[in-house]
Amino acid sequence: MYGTEAVYFAQSFRFPGLERSGIIRMKKLEEYVRSIPDFPEEGIIFRDVTSVLQDAEGLQLAVDTMQEKVKDLEFDVVAGPESRGFIFGTPIAYNLKKPFILIRKKGKLPCETVSVDYDLEYGTATVEMHKDAIRPGQKVLIVDDLIATGGTTEAMIRLIETLGGKVAGVVVLMELAGLKGRERLKDYRLESAICYEGK
């Protein structure tokens, strides 16, 4: 079996030995990401996560890669923001038999919450979490699809620490290094499955 049939067969059943032997080449994670120039404005390259999600191999590779990045971390719970943090955080929590904590926009959670306001490019936003979601001393892994300036992630960290939790680390699918979010979060471990040098 050679050519496209071998590629399909190996991708369907994920035989890493075939890839290492050089018989076939598995797609890299970044090859599943669709890049759209000049969106939402001229000069910006938009990295589209939907093209990863709508491909079964891409989605599996994304979750597996993110999980592998934090395999040495010890944590008690996984937390993620709506909406795309839910997509990647939940399967990681499921795989590792950890609870998953929702971080949501203001007014979306039904029980007593704690909240943090943070600055956007134009105006402010608020993130909330249930007050009983995290117990003091619990170690938390934050999972999201993207880190850009780091403002949203910083707000989530403050939210978790307000409840006495300790942020063990942050893992994201994509990092836009040109926006310097890593510098903003220099006191915390940050892992990214894909890092783009630009904005």
PDB file of C-alpha atoms in Angstrom:
ATOM      1  CA  MET A   1       0.000   0.000   0.000  1.00  0.00           C
ATOM      2  CA  TYR A   2       1.629   3.263  -1.100  1.00  0.00           C
ATOM      3  CA  GLY A   3       0.768   6.828  -1.994  1.00  0.00           C
ATOM      4  CA  THR A   4      -2.487   8.413  -0.845  1.00  0.00           C
ATOM      5  CA  GLU A   5      -3.896   5.092   0.379  1.00  0.00           C
ATOM      6  CA  ALA A   6      -0.968   4.670   2.784  1.00  0.00           C
ATOM      7  CA  VAL A   7      -1.330   8.243   4.041  1.00  0.00           C
ATOM      8  CA  TYR A   8      -5.063   7.752   4.643  1.00  0.00           C
ATOM      9  CA  PHE A   9      -4.495   4.416   6.354  1.00  0.00           C
ATOM     10  CA  ALA A  10      -1.729   5.732   8.632  1.00  0.00           C
ATOM     11  CA  GLN A  11      -3.645   8.905   9.514  1.00  0.00           C
ATOM     12  CA  SER A  12      -6.797   6.915  10.256  1.00  0.00           C
ATOM     13  CA  PHE A  13      -5.039   4.520  12.613  1.00  0.00           C
ATOM     14  CA  ARG A  14      -2.176   6.802  13.714  1.00  0.00           C
ATOM     15  CA  PHE A  15       0.817   4.509  13.337  1.00  0.00           C
ATOM     16  CA  PRO A  16       3.705   6.711  14.535  1.00  0.00           C
ATOM     17  CA  GLY A  17       6.249   4.067  13.501  1.00  0.00           C
ATOM     18  CA  LEU A  18       5.392   4.568   9.847  1.00  0.00           C
ATOM     19  CA  GLU A  19       5.921   8.297  10.194  1.00  0.00           C
ATOM     20  CA  ARG A  20       9.309   7.828  11.864  1.00  0.00           C
ATOM     21  CA  SER A  21      10.386   5.368   9.185  1.00  0.00           C
ATOM     22  CA  GLY A  22       9.890   8.009   6.507  1.00  0.00           C
ATOM     23  CA  ILE A  23       7.296   5.968   4.596  1.00  0.00           C
ATOM     24  CA  ILE A  24       4.690   8.692   4.978  1.00  0.00           C
ATOM     25  CA  ARG A  25       4.510  12.271   6.264  1.00  0.00           C
ATOM     26  CA  MET A  26       1.824  13.117   8.763  1.00  0.00           C
ATOM     27  CA  LYS A  27       0.400  16.630   8.592  1.00  0.00           C
ATOM     28  CA  LYS A  28       1.754  19.092  11.132  1.00  0.00           C
ATOM     29  CA  LEU A  29      -0.708  20.829  13.427  1.00  0.00           C
ATOM     30  CA  GLU A  30      -0.139  24.243  11.849  1.00  0.00           C
ATOM     31  CA  GLU A  31      -1.148  22.821   8.468  1.00  0.00           C
ATOM     32  CA  TYR A  32      -4.697  22.464   9.762  1.00  0.00           C
ATOM     33  CA  VAL A  33      -4.908  26.184  10.634  1.00  0.00           C
ATOM     34  CA  ARG A  34      -6.402  28.357   7.901  1.00  0.00           C
ATOM     35  CA  SER A  35      -4.695  31.764   7.643  1.00  0.00           C
ATOM     36  CA  ILE A  36      -6.831  34.603   6.324  1.00  0.00           C
ATOM     37  CA  PRO A  37      -4.983  37.787   5.284  1.00  0.00           C
ATOM     38  CA  ASP A  38      -6.320  41.282   5.974  1.00  0.00           C
ATOM     39  CA  PHE A  39      -8.983  40.176   8.472  1.00  0.00           C
ATOM     40  CA  PRO A  40     -10.437  41.814  10.480  1.00  0.00           C
ATOM     41  CA  GLU A  41      -8.370  44.694   9.086  1.00  0.00           C
ATOM     42  CA  GLU A  42      -5.608  45.240   6.566  1.00  0.00           C
ATOM     43  CA  GLY A  43      -2.209  43.927   7.596  1.00  0.00           C
ATOM     44  CA  ILE A  44      -3.594  41.353  10.044  1.00  0.00           C
ATOM     45  CA  ILE A  45      -3.396  37.616   9.373  1.00  0.00           C
ATOM     46  CA  PHE A  46      -6.326  35.896  11.072  1.00  0.00           C
ATOM     47  CA  ARG A  47      -5.558  32.375  12.312  1.00  0.00           C
ATOM     48  CA  ASP A  48      -8.802  30.436  11.975  1.00  0.00           C
ATOM     49  CA  VAL A  49      -9.355  27.697  14.567  1.00  0.00           C
ATOM     50  CA  THR A  50     -12.492  26.379  12.852  1.00  0.00           C
ATOM     51  CA  SER A  51     -10.410  24.671  10.189  1.00  0.00           C
ATOM     52  CA  VAL A  52      -8.737  22.642  12.945  1.00  0.00           C
ATOM     53  CA  LEU A  53     -12.032  21.728  14.581  1.00  0.00           C
ATOM     54  CA  GLN A  54     -13.788  20.611  11.418  1.00  0.00           C
ATOM     55  CA  ASP A  55     -11.068  18.063  10.639  1.00  0.00           C
ATOM     56  CA  ALA A  56     -11.150  14.969  12.877  1.00  0.00           C
ATOM     57  CA  GLU A  57      -7.388  14.439  12.630  1.00  0.00           C
ATOM     58  CA  GLY A  58      -6.718  18.119  13.237  1.00  0.00           C
ATOM     59  CA  LEU A  59      -8.875  18.225  16.345  1.00  0.00           C
ATOM     60  CA  GLN A  60      -7.315  15.068  17.742  1.00  0.00           C
ATOM     61  CA  LEU A  61      -3.810  16.331  17.034  1.00  0.00           C
ATOM     62  CA  ALA A  62      -4.568  19.697  18.654  1.00  0.00           C
ATOM     63  CA  VAL A  63      -5.855  18.159  21.892  1.00  0.00           C
ATOM     64  CA  ASP A  64      -3.064  15.563  22.001  1.00  0.00           C
ATOM     65  CA  THR A  65      -0.363  18.183  21.411  1.00  0.00           C
ATOM     66  CA  MET A  66      -1.689  20.566  24.062  1.00  0.00           C
ATOM     67  CA  GLN A  67      -2.001  17.748  26.570  1.00  0.00           C
ATOM     68  CA  GLU A  68       1.539  16.572  25.818  1.00  0.00           C
ATOM     69  CA  LYS A  69       2.866  20.084  26.502  1.00  0.00           C
ATOM     70  CA  VAL A  70       1.735  19.911  30.138  1.00  0.00           C
ATOM     71  CA  LYS A  71       2.259  16.222  30.866  1.00  0.00           C
ATOM     72  CA  ASP A  72       4.795  17.036  33.597  1.00  0.00           C
ATOM     73  CA  LEU A  73       2.537  19.526  35.397  1.00  0.00           C
ATOM     74  CA  GLU A  74       0.645  18.652  38.547  1.00  0.00           C
ATOM     75  CA  PHE A  75      -2.829  20.179  38.759  1.00  0.00           C
ATOM     76  CA  ASP A  76      -6.193  19.434  40.308  1.00  0.00           C
ATOM     77  CA  VAL A  77      -8.618  21.096  37.915  1.00  0.00           C
ATOM     78  CA  VAL A  78      -8.751  22.431  34.359  1.00  0.00           C
ATOM     79  CA  ALA A  79     -10.319  25.830  33.672  1.00  0.00           C
ATOM     80  CA  GLY A  80     -11.161  27.463  30.358  1.00  0.00           C
ATOM     81  CA  PRO A  81     -12.963  30.552  29.088  1.00  0.00           C
ATOM     82  CA  GLU A  82     -15.934  30.598  26.754  1.00  0.00           C
ATOM     83  CA  SER A  83     -16.170  29.668  24.145  1.00  0.00           C
ATOM     84  CA  ARG A  84     -13.121  28.096  22.579  1.00  0.00           C
ATOM     85  CA  GLY A  85     -11.405  27.353  25.881  1.00  0.00           C
ATOM     86  CA  PHE A  86     -14.315  24.994  26.502  1.00  0.00           C
ATOM     87  CA  ILE A  87     -13.586  23.149  23.261  1.00  0.00           C
ATOM     88  CA  PHE A  88      -9.984  22.296  24.112  1.00  0.00           C
ATOM     89  CA  GLY A  89     -10.140  22.262  27.903  1.00  0.00           C
ATOM     90  CA  THR A  90     -12.956  19.746  28.275  1.00  0.00           C
ATOM     91  CA  PRO A  91     -11.319  16.848  26.365  1.00  0.00           C
ATOM     92  CA  ILE A  92      -8.044  17.418  28.228  1.00  0.00           C
ATOM     93  CA  ALA A  93      -9.918  17.309  31.547  1.00  0.00           C
ATOM     94  CA  TYR A  94     -11.773  14.184  30.404  1.00  0.00           C
ATOM     95  CA  ASN A  95      -8.602  12.414  29.317  1.00  0.00           C
ATOM     96  CA  LEU A  96      -6.858  13.173  32.601  1.00  0.00           C
ATOM     97  CA  LYS A  97      -9.929  12.554  34.797  1.00  0.00           C
ATOM     98  CA  LYS A  98      -9.956  16.130  36.127  1.00  0.00           C
ATOM     99  CA  PRO A  99     -12.922  18.433  36.730  1.00  0.00           C
ATOM    100  CA  PHE A 100     -13.501  21.271  34.277  1.00  0.00           C
ATOM    101  CA  ILE A 101     -14.298  24.803  35.463  1.00  0.00           C
ATOM    102  CA  LEU A 102     -16.148  27.283  33.272  1.00  0.00           C
ATOM    103  CA  ILE A 103     -14.977  30.890  33.086  1.00  0.00           C
ATOM    104  CA  ARG A 104     -17.705  32.948  31.467  1.00  0.00           C
ATOM    105  CA  LYS A 105     -18.705  36.424  30.438  1.00  0.00           C
ATOM    106  CA  LYS A 106     -20.669  38.480  32.928  1.00  0.00           C
ATOM    107  CA  GLY A 107     -24.222  37.364  33.661  1.00  0.00           C
ATOM    108  CA  LYS A 108     -23.962  33.830  32.229  1.00  0.00           C
ATOM    109  CA  LEU A 109     -23.548  31.787  35.421  1.00  0.00           C
ATOM    110  CA  PRO A 110     -26.589  31.061  37.624  1.00  0.00           C
ATOM    111  CA  CYS A 111     -25.039  30.750  41.108  1.00  0.00           C
ATOM    112  CA  GLU A 112     -22.962  33.100  43.253  1.00  0.00           C
ATOM    113  CA  THR A 113     -19.909  34.285  41.332  1.00  0.00           C
ATOM    114  CA  VAL A 114     -16.647  36.160  41.663  1.00  0.00           C
ATOM    115  CA  SER A 115     -15.671  38.499  38.843  1.00  0.00           C
ATOM    116  CA  VAL A 116     -12.730  40.420  37.427  1.00  0.00           C
ATOM    117  CA  ASP A 117     -12.848  43.391  35.066  1.00  0.00           C
ATOM    118  CA  TYR A 118     -10.123  43.843  32.467  1.00  0.00           C
ATOM    119  CA  ASP A 119      -9.278  46.242  29.662  1.00  0.00           C
ATOM    120  CA  LEU A 120      -9.916  45.630  25.993  1.00  0.00           C
ATOM    121  CA  GLU A 121      -8.620  47.701  23.077  1.00  0.00           C
ATOM    122  CA  TYR A 122     -11.877  49.659  23.262  1.00  0.00           C
ATOM    123  CA  GLY A 123     -13.602  49.532  26.653  1.00  0.00           C
ATOM    124  CA  THR A 124     -13.637  46.830  29.304  1.00  0.00           C
ATOM    125  CA  ALA A 125     -14.930  43.301  29.806  1.00  0.00           C
ATOM    126  CA  THR A 126     -15.730  41.086  32.782  1.00  0.00           C
ATOM    127  CA  VAL A 127     -15.097  37.402  33.381  1.00  0.00           C
ATOM    128  CA  GLU A 128     -16.826  35.383  36.103  1.00  0.00           C
ATOM    129  CA  MET A 129     -16.575  32.032  37.785  1.00  0.00           C
ATOM    130  CA  HIS A 130     -18.764  30.288  40.337  1.00  0.00           C
ATOM    131  CA  LYS A 131     -17.587  31.066  43.845  1.00  0.00           C
ATOM    132  CA  ASP A 132     -17.510  27.374  44.759  1.00  0.00           C
ATOM    133  CA  ALA A 133     -15.673  26.268  41.597  1.00  0.00           C
ATOM    134  CA  ILE A 134     -12.203  26.226  43.127  1.00  0.00           C
ATOM    135  CA  ARG A 135     -11.107  25.478  46.670  1.00  0.00           C
ATOM    136  CA  PRO A 136      -8.171  27.304  48.306  1.00  0.00           C
ATOM    137  CA  GLY A 137      -4.881  25.642  47.451  1.00  0.00           C
ATOM    138  CA  GLN A 138      -6.102  23.796  44.369  1.00  0.00           C
ATOM    139  CA  LYS A 139      -3.751  23.856  41.400  1.00  0.00           C
ATOM    140  CA  VAL A 140      -5.371  24.979  38.156  1.00  0.00           C
ATOM    141  CA  LEU A 141      -4.424  24.500  34.513  1.00  0.00           C
ATOM    142  CA  ILE A 142      -5.856  27.180  32.216  1.00  0.00           C
ATOM    143  CA  VAL A 143      -6.634  26.022  28.656  1.00  0.00           C
ATOM    144  CA  ASP A 144      -7.544  28.341  25.786  1.00  0.00           C
ATOM    145  CA  ASP A 145      -7.339  28.482  22.016  1.00  0.00           C
ATOM    146  CA  LEU A 146      -5.233  31.636  21.715  1.00  0.00           C
ATOM    147  CA  ILE A 147      -3.001  34.047  23.567  1.00  0.00           C
ATOM    148  CA  ALA A 148      -2.435  37.459  22.035  1.00  0.00           C
ATOM    149  CA  THR A 149      -1.817  40.402  24.391  1.00  0.00           C
ATOM    150  CA  GLY A 150      -2.455  38.212  27.428  1.00  0.00           C
ATOM    151  CA  GLY A 151      -5.143  40.454  28.908  1.00  0.00           C
ATOM    152  CA  THR A 152      -7.877  37.831  29.078  1.00  0.00           C
ATOM    153  CA  THR A 153      -5.487  35.219  30.479  1.00  0.00           C
ATOM    154  CA  GLU A 154      -4.247  37.660  33.106  1.00  0.00           C
ATOM    155  CA  ALA A 155      -7.857  38.306  34.153  1.00  0.00           C
ATOM    156  CA  MET A 156      -8.500  34.555  34.474  1.00  0.00           C
ATOM    157  CA  ILE A 157      -5.411  34.190  36.648  1.00  0.00           C
ATOM    158  CA  ARG A 158      -6.631  36.968  38.935  1.00  0.00           C
ATOM    159  CA  LEU A 159     -10.035  35.294  39.129  1.00  0.00           C
ATOM    160  CA  ILE A 160      -8.534  31.957  40.146  1.00  0.00           C
ATOM    161  CA  GLU A 161      -6.217  33.550  42.685  1.00  0.00           C
ATOM    162  CA  THR A 162      -9.138  35.487  44.185  1.00  0.00           C
ATOM    163  CA  LEU A 163     -10.581  32.115  45.211  1.00  0.00           C
ATOM    164  CA  GLY A 164      -7.268  30.957  46.634  1.00  0.00           C
ATOM    165  CA  GLY A 165      -6.365  28.743  43.687  1.00  0.00           C
ATOM    166  CA  LYS A 166      -2.844  28.446  42.313  1.00  0.00           C
ATOM    167  CA  VAL A 167      -2.262  28.607  38.573  1.00  0.00           C
ATOM    168  CA  ALA A 168      -0.039  25.656  37.672  1.00  0.00           C
ATOM    169  CA  GLY A 169       0.250  26.735  34.058  1.00  0.00           C
ATOM    170  CA  VAL A 170      -1.437  27.927  30.892  1.00  0.00           C
ATOM    171  CA  VAL A 171      -1.631  25.999  27.628  1.00  0.00           C
ATOM    172  CA  VAL A 172      -3.016  27.368  24.377  1.00  0.00           C
ATOM    173  CA  LEU A 173      -3.363  26.121  20.843  1.00  0.00           C
ATOM    174  CA  MET A 174      -1.925  29.278  19.233  1.00  0.00           C
ATOM    175  CA  GLU A 175       0.343  32.066  20.441  1.00  0.00           C
ATOM    176  CA  LEU A 176       0.735  35.364  18.585  1.00  0.00           C
ATOM    177  CA  ALA A 177       4.221  36.178  19.853  1.00  0.00           C
ATOM    178  CA  GLY A 178       4.283  39.633  18.276  1.00  0.00           C
ATOM    179  CA  LEU A 179       1.635  40.835  20.731  1.00  0.00           C
ATOM    180  CA  LYS A 180       3.891  39.980  23.701  1.00  0.00           C
ATOM    181  CA  GLY A 181       1.382  38.134  25.849  1.00  0.00           C
ATOM    182  CA  ARG A 182       4.178  35.896  27.121  1.00  0.00           C
ATOM    183  CA  GLU A 183       5.965  38.912  28.599  1.00  0.00           C
ATOM    184  CA  ARG A 184       2.800  39.926  30.414  1.00  0.00           C
ATOM    185  CA  LEU A 185       2.539  36.467  31.964  1.00  0.00           C
ATOM    186  CA  LYS A 186       6.238  36.045  32.688  1.00  0.00           C
ATOM    187  CA  ASP A 187       5.581  34.792  36.229  1.00  0.00           C
ATOM    188  CA  TYR A 188       3.550  31.829  34.957  1.00  0.00           C
ATOM    189  CA  ARG A 189       4.344  28.836  32.809  1.00  0.00           C
ATOM    190  CA  LEU A 190       2.902  29.264  29.322  1.00  0.00           C
ATOM    191  CA  GLU A 191       2.893  26.543  26.674  1.00  0.00           C
ATOM    192  CA  SER A 192       1.643  26.895  23.110  1.00  0.00           C
ATOM    193  CA  ALA A 193       1.119  24.172  20.531  1.00  0.00           C
ATOM    194  CA  ILE A 194       1.765  26.631  17.676  1.00  0.00           C
ATOM    195  CA  CYS A 195       3.671  29.922  17.926  1.00  0.00           C
ATOM    196  CA  TYR A 196       3.360  32.585  15.233  1.00  0.00           C
ATOM    197  CA  GLU A 197       6.031  35.289  15.308  1.00  0.00           C
ATOM    198  CA  GLY A 198       3.743  38.063  14.062  1.00  0.00           C
ATOM    199  CA  LYS A 199       0.460  39.531  15.292  1.00  0.00           C
TER     200      LYS A 199
END
